[in-house]
PDB file of C-alpha atoms in Angstrom:
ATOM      1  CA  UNK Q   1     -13.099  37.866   6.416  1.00  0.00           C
ATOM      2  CA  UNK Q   2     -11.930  34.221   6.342  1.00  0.00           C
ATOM      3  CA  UNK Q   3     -12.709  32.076   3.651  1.00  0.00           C
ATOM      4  CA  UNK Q   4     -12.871  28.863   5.471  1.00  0.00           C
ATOM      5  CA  UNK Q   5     -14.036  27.898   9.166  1.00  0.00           C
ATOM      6  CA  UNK Q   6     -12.262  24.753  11.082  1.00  0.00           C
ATOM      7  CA  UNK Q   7     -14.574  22.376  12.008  1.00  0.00           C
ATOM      8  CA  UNK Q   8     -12.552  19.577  13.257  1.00  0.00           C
ATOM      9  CA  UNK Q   9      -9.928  17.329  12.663  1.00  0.00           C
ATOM     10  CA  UNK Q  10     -11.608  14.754   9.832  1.00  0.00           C
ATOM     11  CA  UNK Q  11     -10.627  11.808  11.560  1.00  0.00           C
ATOM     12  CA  UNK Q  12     -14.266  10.775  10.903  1.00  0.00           C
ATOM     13  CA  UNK Q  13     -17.421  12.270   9.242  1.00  0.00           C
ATOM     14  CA  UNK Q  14     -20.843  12.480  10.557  1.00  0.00           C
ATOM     15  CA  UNK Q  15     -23.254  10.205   8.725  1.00  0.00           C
ATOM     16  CA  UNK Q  16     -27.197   9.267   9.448  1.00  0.00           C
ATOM     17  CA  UNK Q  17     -28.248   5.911   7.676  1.00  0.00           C
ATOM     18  CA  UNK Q  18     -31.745   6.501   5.821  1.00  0.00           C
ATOM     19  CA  UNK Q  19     -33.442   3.121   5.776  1.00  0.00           C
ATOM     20  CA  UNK Q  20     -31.082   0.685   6.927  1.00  0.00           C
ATOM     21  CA  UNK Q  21     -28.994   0.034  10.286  1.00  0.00           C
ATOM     22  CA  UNK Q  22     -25.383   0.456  10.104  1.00  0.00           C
ATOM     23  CA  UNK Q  23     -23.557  -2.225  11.875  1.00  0.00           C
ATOM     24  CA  UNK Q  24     -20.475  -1.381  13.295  1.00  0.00           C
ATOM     25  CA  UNK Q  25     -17.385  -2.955  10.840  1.00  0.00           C
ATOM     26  CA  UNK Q  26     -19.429  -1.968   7.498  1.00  0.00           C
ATOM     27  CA  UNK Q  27     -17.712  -0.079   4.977  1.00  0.00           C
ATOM     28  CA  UNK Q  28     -20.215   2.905   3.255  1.00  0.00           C
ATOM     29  CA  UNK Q  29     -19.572   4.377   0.195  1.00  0.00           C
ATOM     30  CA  UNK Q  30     -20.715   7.845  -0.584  1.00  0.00           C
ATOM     31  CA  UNK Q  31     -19.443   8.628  -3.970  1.00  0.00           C
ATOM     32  CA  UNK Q  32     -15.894   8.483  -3.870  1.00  0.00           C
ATOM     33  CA  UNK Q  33     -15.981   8.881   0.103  1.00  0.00           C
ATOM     34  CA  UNK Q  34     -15.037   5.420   1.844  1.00  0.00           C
ATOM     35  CA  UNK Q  35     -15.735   4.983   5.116  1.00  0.00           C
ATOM     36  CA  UNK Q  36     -16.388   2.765   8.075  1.00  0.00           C
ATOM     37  CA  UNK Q  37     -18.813   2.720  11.076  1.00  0.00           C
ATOM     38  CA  UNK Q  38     -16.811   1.850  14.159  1.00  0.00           C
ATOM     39  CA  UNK Q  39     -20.012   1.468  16.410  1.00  0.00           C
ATOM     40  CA  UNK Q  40     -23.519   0.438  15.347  1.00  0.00           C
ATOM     41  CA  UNK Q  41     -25.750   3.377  13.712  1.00  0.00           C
ATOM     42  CA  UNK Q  42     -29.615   2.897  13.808  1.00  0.00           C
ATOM     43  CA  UNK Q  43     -31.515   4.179  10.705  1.00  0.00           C
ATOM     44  CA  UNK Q  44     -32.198   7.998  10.929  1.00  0.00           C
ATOM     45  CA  UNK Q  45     -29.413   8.451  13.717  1.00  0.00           C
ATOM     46  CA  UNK Q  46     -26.561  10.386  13.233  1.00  0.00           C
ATOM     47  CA  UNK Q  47     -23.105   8.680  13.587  1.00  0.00           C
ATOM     48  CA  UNK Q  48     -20.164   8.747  12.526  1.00  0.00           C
ATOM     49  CA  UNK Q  49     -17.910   6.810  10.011  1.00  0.00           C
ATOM     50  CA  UNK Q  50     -13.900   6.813  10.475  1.00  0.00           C
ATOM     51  CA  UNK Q  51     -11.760   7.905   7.244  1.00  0.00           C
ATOM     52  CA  UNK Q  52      -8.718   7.463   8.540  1.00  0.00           C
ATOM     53  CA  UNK Q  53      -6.923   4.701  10.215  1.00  0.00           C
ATOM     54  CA  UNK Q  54      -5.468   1.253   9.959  1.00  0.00           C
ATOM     55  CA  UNK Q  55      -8.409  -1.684   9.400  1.00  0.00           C
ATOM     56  CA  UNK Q  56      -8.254  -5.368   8.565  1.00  0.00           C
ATOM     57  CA  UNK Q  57     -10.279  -5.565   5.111  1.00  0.00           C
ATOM     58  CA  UNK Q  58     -11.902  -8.634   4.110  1.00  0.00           C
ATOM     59  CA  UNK Q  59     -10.438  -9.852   1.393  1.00  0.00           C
ATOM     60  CA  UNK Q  60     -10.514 -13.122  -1.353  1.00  0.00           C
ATOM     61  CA  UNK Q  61      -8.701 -16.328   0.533  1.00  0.00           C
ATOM     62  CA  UNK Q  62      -7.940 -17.755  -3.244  1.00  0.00           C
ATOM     63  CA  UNK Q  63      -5.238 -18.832  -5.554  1.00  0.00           C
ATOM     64  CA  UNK Q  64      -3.687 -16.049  -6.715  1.00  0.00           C
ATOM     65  CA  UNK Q  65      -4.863 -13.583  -4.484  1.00  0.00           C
ATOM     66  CA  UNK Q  66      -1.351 -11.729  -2.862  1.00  0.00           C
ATOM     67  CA  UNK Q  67      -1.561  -8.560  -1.827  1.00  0.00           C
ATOM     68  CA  UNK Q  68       1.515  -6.735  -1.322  1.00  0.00           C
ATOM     69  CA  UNK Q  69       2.587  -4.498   1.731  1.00  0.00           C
ATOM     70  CA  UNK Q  70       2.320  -0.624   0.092  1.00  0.00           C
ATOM     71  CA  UNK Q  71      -0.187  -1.769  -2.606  1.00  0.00           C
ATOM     72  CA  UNK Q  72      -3.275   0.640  -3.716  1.00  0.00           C
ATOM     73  CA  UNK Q  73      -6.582  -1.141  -2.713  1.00  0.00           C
ATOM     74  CA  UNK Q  74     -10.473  -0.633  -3.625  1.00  0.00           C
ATOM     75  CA  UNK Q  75     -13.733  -1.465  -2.141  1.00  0.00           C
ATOM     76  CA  UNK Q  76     -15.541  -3.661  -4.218  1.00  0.00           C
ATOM     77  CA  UNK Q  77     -19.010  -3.458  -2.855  1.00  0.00           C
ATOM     78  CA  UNK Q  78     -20.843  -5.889  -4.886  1.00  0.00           C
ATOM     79  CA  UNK Q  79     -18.606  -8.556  -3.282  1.00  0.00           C
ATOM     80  CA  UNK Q  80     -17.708  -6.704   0.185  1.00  0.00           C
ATOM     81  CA  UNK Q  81     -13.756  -7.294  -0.045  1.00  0.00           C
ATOM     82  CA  UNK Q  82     -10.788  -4.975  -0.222  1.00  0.00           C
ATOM     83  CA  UNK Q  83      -8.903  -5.886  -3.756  1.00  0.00           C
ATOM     84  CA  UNK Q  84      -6.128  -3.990  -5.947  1.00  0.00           C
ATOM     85  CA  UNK Q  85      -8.632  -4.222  -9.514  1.00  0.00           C
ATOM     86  CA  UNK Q  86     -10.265  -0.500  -9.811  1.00  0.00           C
ATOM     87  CA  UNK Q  87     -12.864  -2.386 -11.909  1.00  0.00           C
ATOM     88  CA  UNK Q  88     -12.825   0.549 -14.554  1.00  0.00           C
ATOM     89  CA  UNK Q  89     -13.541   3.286 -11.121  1.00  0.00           C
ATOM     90  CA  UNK Q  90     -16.742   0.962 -10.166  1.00  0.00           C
ATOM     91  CA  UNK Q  91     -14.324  -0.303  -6.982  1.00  0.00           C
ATOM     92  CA  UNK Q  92     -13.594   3.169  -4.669  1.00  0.00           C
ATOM     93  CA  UNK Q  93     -10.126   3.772  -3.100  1.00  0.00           C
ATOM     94  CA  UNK Q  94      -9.510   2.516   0.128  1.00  0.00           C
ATOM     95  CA  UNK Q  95      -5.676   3.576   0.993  1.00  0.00           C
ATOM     96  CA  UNK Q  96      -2.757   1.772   1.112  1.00  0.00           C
ATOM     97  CA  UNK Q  97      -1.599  -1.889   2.694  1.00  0.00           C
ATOM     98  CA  UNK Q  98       0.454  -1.762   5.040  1.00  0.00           C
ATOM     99  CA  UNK Q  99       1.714  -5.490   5.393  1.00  0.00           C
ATOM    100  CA  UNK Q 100       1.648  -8.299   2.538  1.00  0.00           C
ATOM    101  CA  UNK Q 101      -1.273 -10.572   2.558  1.00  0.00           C
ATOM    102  CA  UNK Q 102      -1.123 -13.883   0.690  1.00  0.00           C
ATOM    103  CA  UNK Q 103      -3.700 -16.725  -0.733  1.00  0.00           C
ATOM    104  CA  UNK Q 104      -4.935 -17.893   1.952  1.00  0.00           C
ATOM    105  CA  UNK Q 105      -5.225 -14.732   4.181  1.00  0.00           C
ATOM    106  CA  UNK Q 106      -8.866 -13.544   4.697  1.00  0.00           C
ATOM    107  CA  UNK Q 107      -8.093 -10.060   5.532  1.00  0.00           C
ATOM    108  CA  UNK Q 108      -5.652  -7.516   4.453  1.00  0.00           C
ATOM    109  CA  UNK Q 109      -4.569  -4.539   6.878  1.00  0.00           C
ATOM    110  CA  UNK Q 110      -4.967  -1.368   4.969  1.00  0.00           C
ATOM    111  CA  UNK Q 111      -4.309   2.341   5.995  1.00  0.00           C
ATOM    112  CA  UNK Q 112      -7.442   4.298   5.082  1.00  0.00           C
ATOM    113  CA  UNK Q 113      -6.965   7.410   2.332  1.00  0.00           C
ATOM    114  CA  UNK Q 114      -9.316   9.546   0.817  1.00  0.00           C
TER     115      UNK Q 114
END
């Protein structure tokens, strides 16, 4: 008998919101599971969030805020931007960069990992 069953690819997971709407773009964090809703998901409607893929991140558009291309980045939550500082594990792993972002850039284009 087979000890495990394929049941598809994992491109992206099923999720259902409980008490909020899901707007397509926003990052959810289950645990150490990051991912992100590529369409709109009402409360208590099953969806789907994408853990895999290549998404611009919001990130800080400050002085001394470079990100380099290849660099490990986090989801800090509390203030909704990509970043390389783990915060001591409170900030989950995104993936990787996969081009240099510098001060002034808003975003940063990461490669999602989990």
């Amino acid at each position: 008998m087979a000890v495990a069953q394929f049941i598809h690819d994992g491109d992206s997971i099923d999720y259902t919101p409980t008490s909020a709407n899901v707007a397509a773009g926003d990052v959810v964090v289950q645990g150490d599971l990051v991912g992100i809703a590529k369409r709109d998901i009402p409360a208590g409607t099953l969806g789907a969030l994408a853990v895999t893929g290549v998404f611009d991140m919001p990130k800080l558009a400050i002085a001394g805020v470079t990100i380099a291309a290849g660099a490990k980045v986090y989801w800090d939550a509390g203030n909704s931007v990509a970043t390389t500082d783990t915060d001591e594990g409170a900030n989950k792993y995104l993936g990787k960069t996969v081009a240099a972002a510098g001060d002034d850039d808003a975003t940063v284009r990461v490669r999602l990992e989990q």
